[in-house]
mmCIF file of C-alpha atoms and ligand atoms in Angstrom:
data_model
loop_
_atom_site.group_PDB
_atom_site.id
_atom_site.type_symbol
_atom_site.label_atom_id
_atom_site.label_comp_id
_atom_site.label_asym_id
_atom_site.label_seq_id
_atom_site.Cartn_x
_atom_site.Cartn_y
_atom_site.Cartn_z
ATOM 1 C CA UNK V 543 0.000 0.000 0.000
ATOM 2 C CA UNK V 544 2.799 2.385 0.922
ATOM 3 C CA UNK V 545 4.535 1.738 -2.412
ATOM 4 C CA UNK V 546 1.303 2.379 -4.264
ATOM 5 C CA UNK V 547 0.761 5.611 -2.376
ATOM 6 C CA UNK V 548 4.281 6.742 -3.183
ATOM 7 C CA UNK V 549 4.031 5.895 -6.868
ATOM 8 C CA UNK V 550 0.729 7.708 -7.048
ATOM 9 C CA UNK V 551 2.292 10.637 -5.274
ATOM 10 C CA UNK V 552 5.051 10.807 -7.885
ATOM 11 C CA UNK V 553 2.541 10.925 -10.714
ATOM 12 C CA UNK V 554 0.451 13.537 -8.947
ATOM 13 C CA UNK V 555 3.533 15.629 -8.333
ATOM 14 C CA UNK V 556 4.325 15.734 -12.031
ATOM 15 C CA UNK V 557 0.848 17.049 -12.757
ATOM 16 C CA UNK V 558 0.918 19.556 -9.946
ATOM 17 C CA UNK V 559 4.330 20.832 -11.013
ATOM 18 C CA UNK V 560 2.931 21.641 -14.438
ATOM 19 C CA UNK V 561 -0.060 23.324 -12.909
ATOM 20 C CA UNK V 562 2.318 25.296 -10.656
ATOM 21 C CA UNK V 563 4.326 26.502 -13.650
ATOM 22 C CA UNK V 564 1.393 27.547 -15.748
ATOM 23 C CA UNK V 565 -0.921 28.845 -13.112
ATOM 24 C CA UNK V 566 1.236 31.845 -12.250
ATOM 25 C CA UNK V 567 -0.387 31.939 -8.827
ATOM 26 C CA UNK V 568 1.233 32.058 -5.446
ATOM 27 C CA UNK V 569 0.810 28.415 -4.489
ATOM 28 C CA UNK V 570 1.272 24.999 -6.013
ATOM 29 C CA UNK V 571 -1.470 22.416 -5.734
ATOM 30 C CA UNK V 572 -1.651 19.631 -3.200
ATOM 31 C CA UNK V 573 0.527 16.688 -3.977
ATOM 32 C CA UNK V 574 -0.431 13.532 -2.172
ATOM 33 C CA UNK V 575 -3.433 12.698 -4.261
ATOM 34 C CA UNK V 576 -5.195 9.587 -3.101
ATOM 35 C CA UNK V 577 -3.214 8.993 0.074
ATOM 36 C CA UNK V 578 -5.541 7.568 2.703
ATOM 37 C CA UNK V 579 -3.200 8.105 5.626
ATOM 38 C CA UNK V 580 -4.578 10.366 8.310
ATOM 39 C CA UNK V 581 -2.261 12.675 10.186
ATOM 40 C CA UNK V 582 -3.097 14.006 13.617
ATOM 41 C CA UNK V 583 -1.116 17.057 14.595
ATOM 42 C CA UNK V 584 -0.703 18.360 18.104
ATOM 43 C CA UNK V 585 1.567 21.205 19.040
ATOM 44 C CA UNK V 586 3.082 22.380 22.251
ATOM 45 C CA UNK V 587 4.987 25.615 22.519
ATOM 46 C CA UNK V 588 7.657 26.206 25.110
ATOM 47 C CA UNK V 589 9.198 29.576 25.711
ATOM 48 C CA UNK V 590 12.603 30.041 27.270
ATOM 49 C CA UNK V 591 14.706 33.085 27.955
ATOM 50 C CA UNK V 592 18.433 32.885 27.358
ATOM 51 C CA UNK V 593 21.109 34.940 29.095
ATOM 52 C CA UNK V 594 20.950 37.705 26.542
ATOM 53 C CA UNK V 595 17.269 38.192 27.318
ATOM 54 C CA UNK V 596 15.971 37.156 23.905
ATOM 55 C CA UNK V 597 13.020 34.821 23.715
ATOM 56 C CA UNK V 598 13.244 31.553 21.887
ATOM 57 C CA UNK V 599 10.175 29.592 20.931
ATOM 58 C CA UNK V 600 10.303 25.900 20.202
ATOM 59 C CA UNK V 601 7.291 24.221 18.725
ATOM 60 C CA UNK V 602 6.969 20.488 18.807
ATOM 61 C CA UNK V 603 4.336 18.410 17.100
ATOM 62 C CA UNK V 604 3.773 14.888 15.959
ATOM 63 C CA UNK V 605 2.942 15.817 12.373
ATOM 64 C CA UNK V 606 5.964 13.818 11.193
ATOM 65 C CA UNK V 607 5.287 10.738 13.294
ATOM 66 C CA UNK V 608 6.135 7.598 11.360
ATOM 67 C CA UNK V 609 7.746 9.607 8.552
ATOM 68 C CA UNK V 610 11.419 9.811 7.700
ATOM 69 C CA UNK V 611 13.165 12.681 5.904
ATOM 70 C CA UNK V 612 16.599 12.499 4.279
ATOM 71 C CA UNK V 613 18.669 15.684 4.370
ATOM 72 C CA UNK V 614 21.701 15.736 2.081
ATOM 73 C CA UNK V 615 24.167 18.575 2.662
ATOM 74 C CA UNK V 616 27.225 19.303 0.479
ATOM 75 C CA UNK V 617 30.032 19.782 2.980
ATOM 76 C CA UNK V 618 30.953 20.523 6.564
ATOM 77 C CA UNK V 619 33.779 22.773 5.379
ATOM 78 C CA UNK V 620 31.688 25.919 5.226
ATOM 79 C CA UNK V 621 29.961 27.223 8.303
ATOM 80 C CA UNK V 622 26.588 27.749 6.671
ATOM 81 C CA UNK V 623 25.935 24.119 5.722
ATOM 82 C CA UNK V 624 26.607 22.997 9.290
ATOM 83 C CA UNK V 625 23.991 25.493 10.434
ATOM 84 C CA UNK V 626 21.568 24.484 7.690
ATOM 85 C CA UNK V 627 21.941 20.801 8.569
ATOM 86 C CA UNK V 628 21.601 21.386 12.307
ATOM 87 C CA UNK V 629 18.557 23.631 11.864
ATOM 88 C CA UNK V 630 16.870 21.179 9.517
ATOM 89 C CA UNK V 631 17.541 18.269 11.846
ATOM 90 C CA UNK V 632 16.227 19.973 14.956
ATOM 91 C CA UNK V 633 13.157 21.444 13.240
ATOM 92 C CA UNK V 634 12.264 18.141 11.637
ATOM 93 C CA UNK V 635 12.734 16.255 14.891
ATOM 94 C CA UNK V 636 10.603 18.829 16.709
ATOM 95 C CA UNK V 637 7.864 18.099 14.181
ATOM 96 C CA UNK V 638 8.133 14.395 14.950
ATOM 97 C CA UNK V 639 10.063 13.183 11.887
ATOM 98 C CA UNK V 640 12.871 10.690 11.879
ATOM 99 C CA UNK V 641 15.860 12.358 10.186
ATOM 100 C CA UNK V 642 18.724 10.968 8.114
ATOM 101 C CA UNK V 643 21.193 13.875 7.838
ATOM 102 C CA UNK V 644 24.320 13.338 5.727
ATOM 103 C CA UNK V 645 27.220 15.543 4.634
ATOM 104 C CA UNK V 646 29.098 14.635 1.463
ATOM 105 C CA UNK V 647 32.547 16.266 1.900
ATOM 106 C CA UNK V 648 32.097 18.099 -1.431
ATOM 107 C CA UNK V 649 32.383 14.708 -3.160
ATOM 108 C CA UNK V 650 29.680 14.207 -5.785
ATOM 109 C CA UNK V 651 29.926 10.386 -5.767
ATOM 110 C CA UNK V 652 29.539 10.371 -2.011
ATOM 111 C CA UNK V 653 26.470 12.594 -2.215
ATOM 112 C CA UNK V 654 24.969 10.348 -4.908
ATOM 113 C CA UNK V 655 25.321 7.214 -2.814
ATOM 114 C CA UNK V 656 24.133 8.945 0.356
ATOM 115 C CA UNK V 657 20.909 9.989 -1.395
ATOM 116 C CA UNK V 658 20.429 6.537 -2.890
ATOM 117 C CA UNK V 659 20.789 5.065 0.605
ATOM 118 C CA UNK V 660 18.224 7.523 1.950
ATOM 119 C CA UNK V 661 15.712 6.406 -0.660
ATOM 120 C CA UNK V 662 16.510 2.717 -0.178
ATOM 121 C CA UNK V 663 16.278 3.263 3.576
ATOM 122 C CA UNK V 664 12.664 4.375 3.335
ATOM 123 C CA UNK V 665 12.841 8.177 3.451
ATOM 124 C CA UNK V 666 9.450 9.655 2.565
ATOM 125 C CA UNK V 667 10.931 12.961 1.342
ATOM 126 C CA UNK V 668 14.500 13.847 0.425
ATOM 127 C CA UNK V 669 15.894 17.372 0.837
ATOM 128 C CA UNK V 670 19.057 18.031 -1.166
ATOM 129 C CA UNK V 671 21.580 20.875 -1.173
ATOM 130 C CA UNK V 672 23.618 19.721 -4.164
ATOM 131 C CA UNK V 673 27.368 19.918 -4.561
ATOM 132 C CA UNK V 674 26.883 20.031 -8.330
ATOM 133 C CA UNK V 675 23.303 20.617 -9.391
ATOM 134 C CA UNK V 676 23.689 18.623 -12.609
ATOM 135 C CA UNK V 677 25.419 15.537 -11.256
ATOM 136 C CA UNK V 678 22.738 13.808 -9.217
ATOM 137 C CA UNK V 679 20.642 12.430 -12.090
ATOM 138 C CA UNK V 680 20.880 8.774 -11.039
ATOM 139 C CA UNK V 681 19.710 9.469 -7.496
ATOM 140 C CA UNK V 682 16.910 11.711 -8.755
ATOM 141 C CA UNK V 683 15.765 9.005 -11.176
ATOM 142 C CA UNK V 684 15.682 6.584 -8.271
ATOM 143 C CA UNK V 685 13.623 9.041 -6.187
ATOM 144 C CA UNK V 686 11.183 9.422 -9.033
ATOM 145 C CA UNK V 687 10.756 5.724 -9.646
ATOM 146 C CA UNK V 688 10.311 5.137 -5.898
ATOM 147 C CA UNK V 689 7.754 7.957 -5.689
ATOM 148 C CA UNK V 690 9.853 9.946 -3.213
ATOM 149 C CA UNK V 691 9.351 13.713 -3.509
ATOM 150 C CA UNK V 692 12.538 15.772 -3.685
ATOM 151 C CA UNK V 693 12.991 19.302 -2.366
ATOM 152 C CA UNK V 694 15.993 21.180 -3.757
ATOM 153 C CA UNK V 695 17.475 23.073 -0.839
ATOM 154 C CA UNK V 696 19.164 26.429 -1.503
ATOM 155 C CA UNK V 697 20.731 25.196 -4.788
ATOM 156 C CA UNK V 698 18.594 24.107 -7.719
ATOM 157 C CA UNK V 699 18.836 20.495 -8.944
ATOM 158 C CA UNK V 700 19.332 20.651 -12.689
ATOM 159 C CA UNK V 701 18.193 18.714 -15.742
ATOM 160 C CA UNK V 702 15.630 16.510 -14.032
ATOM 161 C CA UNK V 703 11.849 16.336 -13.776
ATOM 162 C CA UNK V 704 12.157 14.564 -10.409
ATOM 163 C CA UNK V 705 12.491 17.838 -8.504
ATOM 164 C CA UNK V 706 9.209 18.537 -6.733
ATOM 165 C CA UNK V 707 9.944 21.902 -5.113
ATOM 166 C CA UNK V 708 12.769 24.359 -4.543
ATOM 167 C CA UNK V 709 13.333 26.477 -1.440
ATOM 168 C CA UNK V 710 16.044 29.106 -1.448
ATOM 169 C CA UNK V 711 16.759 32.774 -0.966
ATOM 170 C CA UNK V 712 16.201 35.162 -3.839
ATOM 171 C CA UNK V 713 19.586 34.538 -5.422
ATOM 172 C CA UNK V 714 19.499 37.319 -8.022
ATOM 173 C CA UNK V 715 18.535 39.737 -5.281
ATOM 174 C CA UNK V 716 21.578 38.695 -3.236
ATOM 175 C CA UNK V 717 23.689 39.969 -6.147
ATOM 176 C CA UNK V 718 21.717 43.189 -6.596
ATOM 177 C CA UNK V 719 22.093 43.944 -2.867
ATOM 178 C CA UNK V 720 25.885 43.610 -3.267
ATOM 179 C CA UNK V 721 25.985 45.695 -6.464
ATOM 180 C CA UNK V 722 23.746 48.370 -4.987
ATOM 181 C CA UNK V 723 25.965 48.572 -1.919
ATOM 182 C CA UNK V 724 28.945 49.373 -4.165
ATOM 183 C CA UNK V 725 26.961 51.842 -6.240
ATOM 184 C CA UNK V 726 25.691 53.708 -3.166
ATOM 185 C CA UNK V 727 28.943 53.638 -1.222
ATOM 186 C CA UNK V 728 30.904 55.101 -4.107
ATOM 187 C CA UNK V 729 27.969 57.359 -5.079
ATOM 188 C CA UNK V 730 28.546 56.261 -8.637
ATOM 189 C CA UNK V 731 25.888 58.551 -10.107
ATOM 190 C CA UNK V 732 27.631 61.669 -8.796
ATOM 191 C CA UNK V 733 31.270 60.862 -8.069
ATOM 192 C CA UNK V 734 33.825 61.638 -10.754
ATOM 193 C CA UNK V 735 35.700 58.341 -10.548
ATOM 194 C CA UNK V 736 37.006 56.362 -12.218
ATOM 195 C CA UNK V 737 37.227 53.575 -9.632
ATOM 196 C CA UNK V 738 39.077 50.300 -9.992
ATOM 197 C CA UNK V 739 37.131 47.090 -9.421
ATOM 198 C CA UNK V 740 37.710 43.325 -9.478
ATOM 199 C CA UNK V 741 35.184 40.487 -9.322
ATOM 200 C CA UNK V 742 35.320 37.097 -7.600
ATOM 201 C CA UNK V 743 32.327 34.829 -8.207
ATOM 202 C CA UNK V 744 31.305 31.345 -7.090
ATOM 203 C CA UNK V 745 31.336 27.753 -8.254
ATOM 204 C CA UNK V 746 30.309 27.125 -11.885
ATOM 205 C CA UNK V 747 28.726 23.831 -10.729
ATOM 206 C CA UNK V 748 26.318 25.732 -8.462
ATOM 207 C CA UNK V 749 23.328 27.215 -10.271
ATOM 208 C CA UNK V 750 23.148 29.993 -7.673
ATOM 209 C CA UNK V 751 26.560 31.358 -8.567
ATOM 210 C CA UNK V 752 25.455 32.804 -11.909
ATOM 211 C CA UNK V 753 22.419 34.473 -10.305
ATOM 212 C CA UNK V 754 24.596 36.142 -7.672
ATOM 213 C CA UNK V 755 27.115 37.354 -10.233
ATOM 214 C CA UNK V 756 24.525 38.562 -12.721
ATOM 215 C CA UNK V 757 22.543 40.373 -10.025
ATOM 216 C CA UNK V 758 25.634 42.329 -8.974
ATOM 217 C CA UNK V 759 26.971 42.835 -12.480
ATOM 218 C CA UNK V 760 23.652 44.127 -13.819
ATOM 219 C CA UNK V 761 23.700 46.937 -11.244
ATOM 220 C CA UNK V 762 27.308 47.866 -12.041
ATOM 221 C CA UNK V 763 27.330 47.282 -15.796
ATOM 222 C CA UNK V 764 26.285 50.832 -16.826
ATOM 223 C CA UNK V 765 29.193 52.263 -14.829
ATOM 224 C CA UNK V 766 31.623 49.740 -16.307
ATOM 225 C CA UNK V 767 30.404 50.634 -19.791
ATOM 226 C CA UNK V 768 30.714 54.363 -19.131
ATOM 227 C CA UNK V 769 34.242 53.901 -17.759
ATOM 228 C CA UNK V 770 33.414 55.068 -14.229
ATOM 229 C CA UNK V 771 34.292 51.582 -13.031
ATOM 230 C CA UNK V 772 37.449 50.134 -14.472
ATOM 231 C CA UNK V 773 38.023 46.371 -14.288
ATOM 232 C CA UNK V 774 41.823 46.628 -14.272
ATOM 233 C CA UNK V 775 42.462 42.904 -14.834
ATOM 234 C CA UNK V 776 39.928 42.902 -17.684
ATOM 235 C CA UNK V 777 38.364 39.778 -16.138
ATOM 236 C CA UNK V 778 34.647 40.404 -16.109
ATOM 237 C CA UNK V 779 32.873 37.342 -17.479
ATOM 238 C CA UNK V 780 31.518 34.787 -15.016
ATOM 239 C CA UNK V 781 33.835 32.096 -16.365
ATOM 240 C CA UNK V 782 36.902 34.259 -15.820
ATOM 241 C CA UNK V 783 36.030 35.230 -12.266
ATOM 242 C CA UNK V 784 34.442 31.973 -11.008
ATOM 243 C CA UNK V 785 35.854 30.040 -8.024
ATOM 244 C CA UNK V 786 35.595 26.226 -8.232
ATOM 245 C CA UNK V 787 33.844 24.780 -5.132
ATOM 246 C CA UNK V 788 33.724 28.294 -3.651
ATOM 247 C CA UNK V 789 37.107 27.483 -2.076
ATOM 248 C CA UNK V 790 38.860 30.191 -0.063
ATOM 249 C CA UNK V 791 42.327 29.068 -1.167
ATOM 250 C CA UNK V 792 41.341 29.168 -4.855
ATOM 251 C CA UNK V 793 39.873 32.674 -4.481
ATOM 252 C CA UNK V 794 43.031 33.672 -2.654
ATOM 253 C CA UNK V 795 45.458 32.436 -5.291
ATOM 254 C CA UNK V 796 43.506 34.088 -8.109
ATOM 255 C CA UNK V 797 43.470 37.353 -6.116
ATOM 256 C CA UNK V 798 47.227 37.042 -5.499
ATOM 257 C CA UNK V 799 47.821 36.638 -9.230
ATOM 258 C CA UNK V 800 45.699 39.679 -10.005
ATOM 259 C CA UNK V 801 47.439 41.775 -7.369
ATOM 260 C CA UNK V 802 50.897 40.859 -8.583
ATOM 261 C CA UNK V 803 50.026 41.273 -12.258
ATOM 262 C CA UNK V 804 47.987 44.493 -12.145
ATOM 263 C CA UNK V 805 48.428 46.261 -8.828
ATOM 264 C CA UNK V 806 52.085 45.726 -7.865
ATOM 265 C CA UNK V 807 52.947 49.174 -9.301
ATOM 266 C CA UNK V 808 50.920 50.917 -6.575
ATOM 267 C CA UNK V 809 47.586 51.026 -8.443
ATOM 268 C CA UNK V 810 44.694 51.039 -5.963
ATOM 269 C CA UNK V 811 41.843 48.586 -6.106
ATOM 270 C CA UNK V 812 38.718 50.410 -4.883
ATOM 271 C CA UNK V 813 36.239 47.533 -4.928
ATOM 272 C CA UNK V 814 36.453 43.756 -4.811
ATOM 273 C CA UNK V 815 33.001 42.397 -5.511
ATOM 274 C CA UNK V 816 32.940 38.913 -3.956
ATOM 275 C CA UNK V 817 29.866 36.728 -4.279
ATOM 276 C CA UNK V 818 30.112 35.162 -0.815
ATOM 277 C CA UNK V 819 32.069 35.061 2.413
ATOM 278 C CA UNK V 820 34.337 32.086 1.680
ATOM 279 C CA UNK V 821 35.625 33.783 -1.468
ATOM 280 C CA UNK V 822 35.778 37.198 0.252
ATOM 281 C CA UNK V 823 38.001 35.618 2.873
ATOM 282 C CA UNK V 824 40.421 34.460 0.166
ATOM 283 C CA UNK V 825 40.575 37.979 -1.247
ATOM 284 C CA UNK V 826 41.064 39.443 2.243
ATOM 285 C CA UNK V 827 43.965 37.031 2.869
ATOM 286 C CA UNK V 828 45.534 37.951 -0.467
ATOM 287 C CA UNK V 829 45.239 41.680 0.238
ATOM 288 C CA UNK V 830 46.737 41.304 3.715
ATOM 289 C CA UNK V 831 49.908 39.753 2.329
ATOM 290 C CA UNK V 832 50.251 41.404 -1.080
ATOM 291 C CA UNK V 833 48.772 44.897 -1.099
ATOM 292 C CA UNK V 834 49.632 48.223 0.499
ATOM 293 C CA UNK V 835 47.172 50.540 -1.210
ATOM 294 C CA UNK V 836 43.863 51.974 -0.012
ATOM 295 C CA UNK V 837 41.756 49.146 1.369
ATOM 296 C CA UNK V 838 38.890 48.287 -1.022
ATOM 297 C CA UNK V 839 35.164 47.875 -0.505
ATOM 298 C CA UNK V 840 34.635 44.103 -0.214
ATOM 299 C CA UNK V 841 31.244 42.422 -0.434
ATOM 300 C CA UNK V 842 30.215 38.988 0.814
ATOM 301 C CA UNK V 843 27.325 36.729 1.645
ATOM 302 C CA UNK V 844 26.313 34.471 4.563
ATOM 303 C CA UNK V 845 27.572 36.488 7.550
ATOM 304 C CA UNK V 846 29.952 33.695 8.503
ATOM 305 C CA UNK V 847 31.504 34.311 11.918
ATOM 306 C CA UNK V 848 35.014 34.995 10.648
ATOM 307 C CA UNK V 849 33.679 37.409 8.008
ATOM 308 C CA UNK V 850 31.411 39.156 10.497
ATOM 309 C CA UNK V 851 34.458 39.673 12.707
ATOM 310 C CA UNK V 852 36.247 41.088 9.680
ATOM 311 C CA UNK V 853 33.303 43.441 9.072
ATOM 312 C CA UNK V 854 33.549 44.671 12.644
ATOM 313 C CA UNK V 855 37.309 45.213 12.152
ATOM 314 C CA UNK V 856 36.810 47.008 8.820
ATOM 315 C CA UNK V 857 38.352 44.265 6.663
ATOM 316 C CA UNK V 858 35.079 43.457 4.889
ATOM 317 C CA UNK V 859 32.432 46.053 4.084
ATOM 318 C CA UNK V 860 29.208 44.072 4.014
ATOM 319 C CA UNK V 861 27.700 40.640 3.792
ATOM 320 C CA UNK V 862 24.272 39.448 2.723
ATOM 321 C CA UNK V 863 22.530 37.710 5.599
ATOM 322 C CA UNK V 864 20.500 34.633 4.733
ATOM 323 C CA UNK V 865 18.939 33.362 7.945
ATOM 324 C CA UNK V 866 19.313 29.590 7.710
ATOM 325 C CA UNK V 867 16.611 29.215 10.383
ATOM 326 C CA UNK V 868 14.070 30.796 8.035
ATOM 327 C CA UNK V 869 14.989 28.471 5.188
ATOM 328 C CA UNK V 870 14.889 25.388 7.417
ATOM 329 C CA UNK V 871 11.460 26.328 8.791
ATOM 330 C CA UNK V 872 10.153 26.862 5.284
ATOM 331 C CA UNK V 873 11.416 23.469 4.112
ATOM 332 C CA UNK V 874 9.962 21.686 7.131
ATOM 333 C CA UNK V 875 6.650 23.388 6.417
ATOM 334 C CA UNK V 876 6.756 22.333 2.757
ATOM 335 C CA UNK V 877 7.655 18.769 3.759
ATOM 336 C CA UNK V 878 4.591 18.585 5.994
ATOM 337 C CA UNK V 879 2.397 20.029 3.259
ATOM 338 C CA UNK V 880 3.679 17.537 0.689
ATOM 339 C CA UNK V 881 3.122 14.582 2.997
ATOM 340 C CA UNK V 882 -0.301 15.675 4.184
ATOM 341 C CA UNK V 883 -1.506 16.515 0.689
ATOM 342 C CA UNK V 884 -2.264 20.151 1.425
ATOM 343 C CA UNK V 885 -1.318 23.105 -0.758
ATOM 344 C CA UNK V 886 2.418 23.627 -0.780
ATOM 345 C CA UNK V 887 3.572 27.141 0.018
ATOM 346 C CA UNK V 888 5.471 28.607 -2.962
ATOM 347 C CA UNK V 889 5.906 32.210 -4.088
ATOM 348 C CA UNK V 890 7.657 31.837 -7.447
ATOM 349 C CA UNK V 891 6.532 29.627 -10.298
ATOM 350 C CA UNK V 892 8.484 31.177 -13.180
ATOM 351 C CA UNK V 893 12.137 31.855 -12.334
ATOM 352 C CA UNK V 894 13.804 28.528 -11.716
ATOM 353 C CA UNK V 895 13.836 26.417 -14.842
ATOM 354 C CA UNK V 896 16.271 23.556 -14.375
ATOM 355 C CA UNK V 897 16.609 22.757 -18.063
ATOM 356 C CA UNK V 898 13.679 20.336 -18.025
ATOM 357 C CA UNK V 899 10.976 21.853 -15.819
ATOM 358 C CA UNK V 900 10.289 25.110 -14.026
ATOM 359 C CA UNK V 901 10.390 24.138 -10.383
ATOM 360 C CA UNK V 902 7.778 25.693 -8.053
ATOM 361 C CA UNK V 903 9.858 27.645 -5.575
ATOM 362 C CA UNK V 904 9.742 29.499 -2.321
ATOM 363 C CA UNK V 905 12.209 32.386 -2.228
ATOM 364 C CA UNK V 906 13.155 33.780 1.180
ATOM 365 C CA UNK V 907 14.339 37.373 1.450
ATOM 366 C CA UNK V 908 18.057 38.090 1.861
ATOM 367 C CA UNK V 909 18.997 40.971 4.154
ATOM 368 C CA UNK V 910 21.847 43.454 3.964
ATOM 369 C CA UNK V 911 24.325 43.402 6.878
ATOM 370 C CA UNK V 912 27.310 45.563 7.807
ATOM 371 C CA UNK V 913 29.230 46.787 10.835
ATOM 372 C CA UNK V 914 26.404 49.226 11.685
ATOM 373 C CA UNK V 915 23.462 46.841 11.811
ATOM 374 C CA UNK V 916 25.014 43.463 12.676
ATOM 375 C CA UNK V 917 24.054 43.738 16.348
ATOM 376 C CA UNK V 918 20.392 44.031 15.481
ATOM 377 C CA UNK V 919 20.207 41.410 12.791
ATOM 378 C CA UNK V 920 22.725 38.866 14.060
ATOM 379 C CA UNK V 921 22.826 39.198 17.843
ATOM 380 C CA UNK V 922 19.390 40.511 18.812
ATOM 381 C CA UNK V 923 17.812 37.871 16.566
ATOM 382 C CA UNK V 924 19.690 35.154 18.468
ATOM 383 C CA UNK V 925 21.652 34.004 15.387
ATOM 384 C CA UNK V 926 24.974 34.576 17.156
ATOM 385 C CA UNK V 927 25.926 35.445 20.694
ATOM 386 C CA UNK V 928 28.105 38.473 21.304
ATOM 387 C CA UNK V 929 30.863 36.125 22.507
ATOM 388 C CA UNK V 930 30.949 34.255 19.204
ATOM 389 C CA UNK V 931 31.896 37.495 17.456
ATOM 390 C CA UNK V 932 34.751 38.398 19.836
HETATM 391 C C1 BGC T 404 24.899 29.396 -1.220
HETATM 392 C C2 BGC T 404 25.705 30.443 -0.524
HETATM 393 C C3 BGC T 404 27.071 29.888 -0.140
HETATM 394 C C4 BGC T 404 27.733 29.168 -1.313
HETATM 395 C C5 BGC T 404 28.968 28.435 -0.897
HETATM 396 C C6 BGC T 404 25.663 28.843 -2.394
HETATM 397 O O1 BGC T 404 24.918 27.907 -3.076
HETATM 398 O O2 BGC T 404 23.662 29.942 -1.646
HETATM 399 O O3 BGC T 404 25.028 30.899 0.634
HETATM 400 O O4 BGC T 404 27.907 30.912 0.273
HETATM 401 O O5 BGC T 404 26.849 28.241 -1.901
HETATM 402 O O6 BGC T 404 28.677 27.433 -0.002
#
């Protein structure tokens, strides 16, 4: 019976995905079709006050009782995925689900087999933050044939019709927030310029990376074309400025090459537009050892602890804050909706085409952070304690 329900669910999902793409509305249709399982949900809310005086609310329920969710994360190397995994695990457990959380050490084969094991092990839904969005086809095929719905987490899963939903932050907007920060800080509409700028983008295997870069570049492009911004290295296409696996050391060595080739004569770099914090850190390391000019504006994303400390010390200008708690809560909510056959909460049914289908998506809002507002958005919200940033 369970197999039948799952297979039926898969077929229903395919129909509802199409309806979600064409309908243009704010929600995608229910997805469990003829499931006869009844779910009873009870919730208890406990409120506790931590030392800093902020109030934390934990809601527990048994909505997930008897259901298992697989959560596949790319790596433990970057702070954010540890937070994402921990938040997902605790929120799912609080809702009564059994959780199979795995990290894949940035190794695509490892991620493939971890997901296959989740499906073989009876997971009812699989949530995947892909290392390489295009490389998980075999596992996605298996999910589809087993009738297991798949939620793409933060990064879109490409070239497959087995992706049921996508939950992420508005990735293009992350880039426009970075570009707009540069535009406003330099007052590009009024200042005489010209200003020197370099770009460092993300991993070509991550569908998000192009959105971030394009969002930032689109804001700055008119000023590059008019000559007010001068890309001294000449490297301004995504392929030229990308950073495989988002690795700090790779961003650092490219920045070192640029500094020694184009800035060793005392030329100042006024802006280094970095797509995220791990790459910004590489650029910051390179500047510390190889540059004596005026310190540039540096952008980032994630508000990682080390980068937030650098913001406080003036070594990084801003970061885009993506509250991983918000994303985890949204995905847990969508999981419950999928499994109970109610309408799944999405707010974008047109942006994220994965090469085969347009995946119904929920986009969370990214927030701008810098040394002036970090206390409010990172400490007062309980994301970090003050001690963690010392
Ligand atoms: C995420 C970013 C992160 C980057 C590197 C992207 O897919 O959206 O938040 O900085 O991967 O892990």
